[in-house]
Every structure is written in C-alpha cells, then in structure tokens.
C-alpha cells in the first residue's frame, strides 16, 4: 500500500483501535487481569459482558499489545500493568478513561462544526458527576506529573515566595513548585467540587502545611494581594478571549511589583496548523465546551503585555510537549476594569 493509502487507512481505523482501549478501560479489564490471568468467559462473567463479544474484545486487545493470551488465559502486558492500572506510579488509566468519555462528544464533530455549538456542556456534565470529575482532575495529574518538575524549574522562584495557582487542579504544579523551591507556599484556587481531590493529592505529597486549597471561581474572584507569582497552567485555552484577558489582568493586580506570571500550556505555531496535538486540543476545547481557543505564543505574549507584563521568556518543556511563558509585572493599568467583577 502506498504511503497516502496507508495514512488514510490508519486514520480511518484509528478510532477502532482507540475504542478497544477505551472499552477495556471502562470495563476495568486491566485492573481485573492485573490480579490474575482469566479466560474470556470469566472476564465476561466478572464484568457483566456478553461472552462472545468479550472474547472478540480481548483478542483485539492482544493484537494491540495491551494483553497477552496463553491458551485460554488472558493477562495484562507489562505496558498495561505500567500505564493502564490505576495504582501504578506511572498510570495513565484515569486519563485514558476521560479520553474514552470524550470520544462521544468528539463523535459529534460534524454536527459541532455545522452548528458551531459544543457537544458537551462543561458545567452540566463534568462538575455534577463525581466519577467524571475525579477522572478528569486526577487524569490531568497523571499526565502533568511527567513534566511538572521541569515547568517548576522555569518558574525560578525566590525562597519564601507566595504563589497563587489559578485552576490548579489536583495540585500537580503546586506540589512540584514546593518540592523544587524551598520555603515556597502555594494557594490553589479551584472549584469547590475539585477541592477534596486536590486536598488528597497534597496530603499524600506531605505538603498540606505549604499548600492551601481554596474554593473560588477564577472568572470572578481575586487572586490574592502582594503575591510573588501567579501560575496559569492549561487555563487560557479553555476560556473565551474576554475571560482570558480578565484572568491575566487580575493576575497582574494580585502580584507585587516584579512578581512573576507563569503561563504553562499548549501553543499553536504562527500558521495555527502545528503542532498536530495542539490543533486537536484546540478543536477539542471547542467540541467539548465551546468558546475555548488555543493561542500562539505571539498572541499570548501580546495578551500579557497589554495587561502590563514584560515580554515573556519562552521555555519549551519535555521536548516541546508543553511551553512555559514567564513574564514579570511591569507598569500596568491598576484601575478596576469594568469586566472584572467582585473586585
Ligand atoms: C485543564 S485543567 C488544568 C489543571 C492544572 N492547572 C494543570 O495544568 O494540570 C483546568 C482546571 O481549571 C479548573 N476550573 C475550571 N473552571 C474554573 C473556574 N471557573 N474557577 C476555578 N477553577 C476552574 C478545573 O477544575 C480544572 O482543574
């Protein structure tokens, strides 16, 4: 098969492969087989599945190198044990479950593109379903902890710095900042439904005395006063341009002179057609909840400058998997902006 046909075939069938991964994960097959090898009939009995369909799923899992089969007995491969079981320190299990959940709204992409309306309402679905919320927040943690130390190094904080981590999720970056910078303390501002998850992660890291988790709405609440640094990690892409401007202005107001704004995320290049992951991430924000838009580094730098920050220093993290912009508070409009409520 020529390259073009192979490329199209791989894309056309890619969803089938992904769906096998999602269904094995949703039925908890990786967890089940991590205890001991089982036959297809036993997997079907334990998961409430149809025996013949379960056998087909397990065989596809073997073909995808997620499972092995020895006679009748299926088992996890080393890769599945390492990456697809929740208790593994390298786990991506929750993140994969979230991708499985998002495959449903993604399946409605044609309708989303036709109508311009998102397929999933964030508020309506995500924060009202505790398992989904936990998978989303802890899934991001599974993913982000791989690069968090490198991001924290670029923040380059002085001893004793006080940091606000806006929409800090499970506390991945707050934990990394505290581990990399002595005497730093962090306040995570998060939605109330996420607080217990962040508190648990922070407690497990033994940092409850240095990381405070506060309920708040980053669209309206202030980010503190006289803080040394504000972290905006993977926040701006999911909000409208106006909300992003308001968030950056309130970060500026919260900082002491010379304080740092640390923006971490995925940025498009100037053509807006690369890197591939970010073009998909951009589309995903629109498909799932509308309004979001990925920035280029140039657009983000302009946004920061217009709020009174210096030109940001740009760092590529983990060979370009993420980008960190670090800017300092310079002169800027200190007056209350009419769009920034509650201040
Ligand atoms: C894409 S995640 C990023 C989490 C973390 N900063 C990271 O980089 O891994 C976005 C986070 O913003 C939080 N969030 C969403 N809307 C919010 C709001 N209005 N106020 C505060 N936090 C919010 C979510 O709960 C979620 O943890």
GROMACS .gro file of C-alpha atoms in nm, residues 149-342:
model
  194
  149UNK     CA    1   0.926   1.944   3.774
  150UNK     CA    2   1.059   2.093   3.453
  151UNK     CA    3   0.782   2.356   3.450
  152UNK     CA    4   0.855   2.435   3.816
  153UNK     CA    5   1.225   2.487   3.739
  154UNK     CA    6   1.139   2.754   3.482
  155UNK     CA    7   0.932   2.947   3.740
  156UNK     CA    8   1.262   3.012   3.923
  157UNK     CA    9   1.108   3.141   4.249
  158UNK     CA   10   1.295   3.313   4.534
  159UNK     CA   11   1.288   3.148   4.881
  160UNK     CA   12   0.971   3.231   5.071
  161UNK     CA   13   0.771   3.313   4.757
  162UNK     CA   14   0.392   3.315   4.789
  163UNK     CA   15   0.223   3.171   4.481
  164UNK     CA   16  -0.138   3.151   4.360
  165UNK     CA   17  -0.207   2.856   4.129
  166UNK     CA   18  -0.525   2.951   3.944
  167UNK     CA   19  -0.735   2.645   3.850
  168UNK     CA   20  -0.458   2.433   3.997
  169UNK     CA   21  -0.644   2.101   3.954
  170UNK     CA   22  -0.512   1.820   4.173
  171UNK     CA   23  -0.215   2.032   4.278
  172UNK     CA   24   0.039   1.887   4.036
  173UNK     CA   25   0.226   2.214   3.979
  174UNK     CA   26   0.181   2.341   4.335
  175UNK     CA   27   0.349   2.021   4.460
  176UNK     CA   28   0.631   2.049   4.205
  177UNK     CA   29   0.689   2.418   4.293
  178UNK     CA   30   0.712   2.336   4.665
  179UNK     CA   31   0.950   2.045   4.601
  180UNK     CA   32   1.179   2.246   4.373
  181UNK     CA   33   1.179   2.575   4.568
  182UNK     CA   34   1.244   2.577   4.945
  183UNK     CA   35   1.008   2.774   5.170
  184UNK     CA   36   0.764   2.850   4.888
  185UNK     CA   37   0.395   2.833   4.976
  186UNK     CA   38   0.110   2.796   4.726
  187UNK     CA   39  -0.260   2.873   4.733
  188UNK     CA   40  -0.459   2.669   4.481
  189UNK     CA   41  -0.778   2.840   4.365
  190UNK     CA   42  -1.022   2.575   4.243
  191UNK     CA   43  -1.388   2.486   4.201
  192UNK     CA   44  -1.547   2.353   4.522
  193UNK     CA   45  -1.610   2.007   4.369
  194UNK     CA   46  -1.237   1.967   4.299
  195UNK     CA   47  -1.111   2.067   4.646
  196UNK     CA   48  -1.129   1.720   4.808
  197UNK     CA   49  -0.925   1.573   4.521
  198UNK     CA   50  -0.659   1.844   4.548
  199UNK     CA   51  -0.651   1.813   4.927
  200UNK     CA   52  -0.592   1.438   4.899
  201UNK     CA   53  -0.307   1.471   4.648
  202UNK     CA   54  -0.145   1.747   4.852
  203UNK     CA   55  -0.174   1.543   5.173
  204UNK     CA   56  -0.026   1.236   5.000
  205UNK     CA   57   0.269   1.453   4.895
  206UNK     CA   58   0.314   1.558   5.261
  207UNK     CA   59   0.274   1.927   5.170
  208UNK     CA   60  -0.051   2.021   5.346
  209UNK     CA   61   0.142   2.274   5.559
  210UNK     CA   62   0.266   2.463   5.250
  211UNK     CA   63  -0.022   2.427   5.005
  212UNK     CA   64  -0.360   2.577   5.081
  213UNK     CA   65  -0.658   2.475   4.870
  214UNK     CA   66  -0.930   2.741   4.841
  215UNK     CA   67  -1.269   2.730   4.670
  216UNK     CA   68  -1.310   3.007   4.417
  217UNK     CA   69  -1.415   3.098   4.066
  218UNK     CA   70  -1.127   3.221   3.853
  219UNK     CA   71  -1.371   3.402   3.625
  220UNK     CA   72  -1.466   3.645   3.900
  221UNK     CA   73  -1.258   3.608   4.218
  222UNK     CA   74  -0.937   3.797   4.300
  223UNK     CA   75  -0.609   3.602   4.308
  224UNK     CA   76  -0.472   3.749   4.633
  225UNK     CA   77  -0.260   4.053   4.715
  226UNK     CA   78   0.113   4.108   4.704
  227UNK     CA   79   0.181   3.755   4.579
  228UNK     CA   80   0.519   3.663   4.430
  229UNK     CA   81   0.389   3.454   4.139
  230UNK     CA   82   0.064   3.355   3.971
  231UNK     CA   83   0.050   3.025   3.780
  232UNK     CA   84  -0.195   2.981   3.492
  233UNK     CA   85  -0.142   2.626   3.375
  234UNK     CA   86  -0.367   2.496   3.099
  235UNK     CA   87  -0.633   2.755   3.175
  236UNK     CA   88  -0.641   3.015   2.899
  237UNK     CA   89  -0.716   2.773   2.612
  238UNK     CA   90  -1.045   2.668   2.771
  239UNK     CA   91  -1.187   3.019   2.816
  240UNK     CA   92  -1.305   3.295   2.583
  241UNK     CA   93  -1.067   3.573   2.484
  242UNK     CA   94  -1.253   3.818   2.715
  243UNK     CA   95  -1.231   3.580   3.011
  244UNK     CA   96  -0.860   3.524   2.938
  245UNK     CA   97  -0.797   3.900   2.938
  246UNK     CA   98  -0.978   3.936   3.269
  247UNK     CA   99  -0.780   3.647   3.425
  248UNK     CA  100  -0.447   3.798   3.316
  249UNK     CA  101  -0.548   4.145   3.442
  250UNK     CA  102  -0.645   4.003   3.781
  251UNK     CA  103  -0.314   3.812   3.794
  252UNK     CA  104  -0.137   4.145   3.737
  253UNK     CA  105  -0.335   4.312   4.014
  254UNK     CA  106  -0.258   4.030   4.261
  255UNK     CA  107   0.119   4.042   4.205
  256UNK     CA  108   0.375   4.254   4.389
  257UNK     CA  109   0.598   4.471   4.164
  258UNK     CA  110   0.838   4.243   3.979
  259UNK     CA  111   0.617   3.941   4.059
  260UNK     CA  112   0.601   3.663   3.800
  261UNK     CA  113   0.324   3.531   3.582
  262UNK     CA  114   0.390   3.171   3.479
  263UNK     CA  115   0.172   3.053   3.190
  264UNK     CA  116   0.201   2.685   3.101
  265UNK     CA  117   0.015   2.520   2.816
  266UNK     CA  118  -0.001   2.405   2.456
  267UNK     CA  119   0.053   2.675   2.196
  268UNK     CA  120  -0.002   2.675   1.820
  269UNK     CA  121   0.271   2.798   1.588
  270UNK     CA  122   0.204   3.109   1.379
  271UNK     CA  123   0.044   2.904   1.097
  272UNK     CA  124  -0.207   2.762   1.352
  273UNK     CA  125  -0.162   2.424   1.177
  274UNK     CA  126   0.114   2.283   1.403
  275UNK     CA  127   0.191   2.102   1.625
  276UNK     CA  128  -0.063   1.832   1.547
  277UNK     CA  129  -0.158   1.771   1.913
  278UNK     CA  130  -0.234   2.139   1.972
  279UNK     CA  131  -0.454   2.167   1.663
  280UNK     CA  132  -0.655   1.874   1.802
  281UNK     CA  133  -0.653   2.019   2.156
  282UNK     CA  134  -0.785   2.346   2.014
  283UNK     CA  135  -1.066   2.164   1.834
  284UNK     CA  136  -1.137   1.957   2.144
  285UNK     CA  137  -1.193   2.266   2.361
  286UNK     CA  138  -1.450   2.389   2.108
  287UNK     CA  139  -1.612   2.047   2.059
  288UNK     CA  140  -1.648   1.976   2.428
  289UNK     CA  141  -1.747   2.310   2.569
  290UNK     CA  142  -1.721   2.582   2.303
  291UNK     CA  143  -1.560   2.921   2.342
  292UNK     CA  144  -1.210   2.796   2.414
  293UNK     CA  145  -0.927   2.871   2.175
  294UNK     CA  146  -0.558   2.782   2.176
  295UNK     CA  147  -0.321   3.076   2.147
  296UNK     CA  148   0.003   3.116   1.955
  297UNK     CA  149   0.298   3.223   2.169
  298UNK     CA  150   0.281   3.563   1.994
  299UNK     CA  151  -0.088   3.607   2.082
  300UNK     CA  152  -0.029   3.507   2.445
  301UNK     CA  153   0.269   3.743   2.473
  302UNK     CA  154   0.054   4.029   2.337
  303UNK     CA  155  -0.218   3.945   2.589
  304UNK     CA  156   0.037   3.958   2.873
  305UNK     CA  157   0.193   4.285   2.753
  306UNK     CA  158  -0.147   4.453   2.722
  307UNK     CA  159  -0.214   4.371   3.090
  308UNK     CA  160   0.116   4.531   3.200
  309UNK     CA  161   0.361   4.240   3.190
  310UNK     CA  162   0.709   4.235   3.038
  311UNK     CA  163   0.783   4.039   2.720
  312UNK     CA  164   0.770   3.675   2.840
  313UNK     CA  165   1.067   3.442   2.835
  314UNK     CA  166   0.962   3.127   2.648
  315UNK     CA  167   1.072   2.778   2.756
  316UNK     CA  168   0.996   2.452   2.575
  317UNK     CA  169   0.925   2.170   2.820
  318UNK     CA  170   0.979   1.797   2.764
  319UNK     CA  171   1.096   1.837   2.406
  320UNK     CA  172   0.811   2.067   2.313
  321UNK     CA  173   0.528   1.875   2.480
  322UNK     CA  174   0.437   2.195   2.664
  323UNK     CA  175   0.550   2.558   2.664
  324UNK     CA  176   0.607   2.787   2.962
  325UNK     CA  177   0.591   3.167   2.935
  326UNK     CA  178   0.737   3.361   3.227
  327UNK     CA  179   0.671   3.736   3.243
  328UNK     CA  180   0.717   3.994   3.517
  329UNK     CA  181   0.477   4.255   3.642
  330UNK     CA  182   0.580   4.586   3.492
  331UNK     CA  183   0.377   4.904   3.469
  332UNK     CA  184   0.012   4.845   3.403
  333UNK     CA  185  -0.344   4.957   3.440
  334UNK     CA  186  -0.421   4.922   3.810
  335UNK     CA  187  -0.772   5.060   3.783
  336UNK     CA  188  -1.068   4.835   3.825
  337UNK     CA  189  -1.170   4.708   3.481
  338UNK     CA  190  -1.549   4.701   3.437
  339UNK     CA  191  -1.530   4.341   3.312
  340UNK     CA  192  -1.356   4.216   3.629
  341UNK     CA  193  -1.638   4.165   3.871
  342UNK     CA  194  -1.616   4.121   4.251
   0.00000   0.00000   0.00000
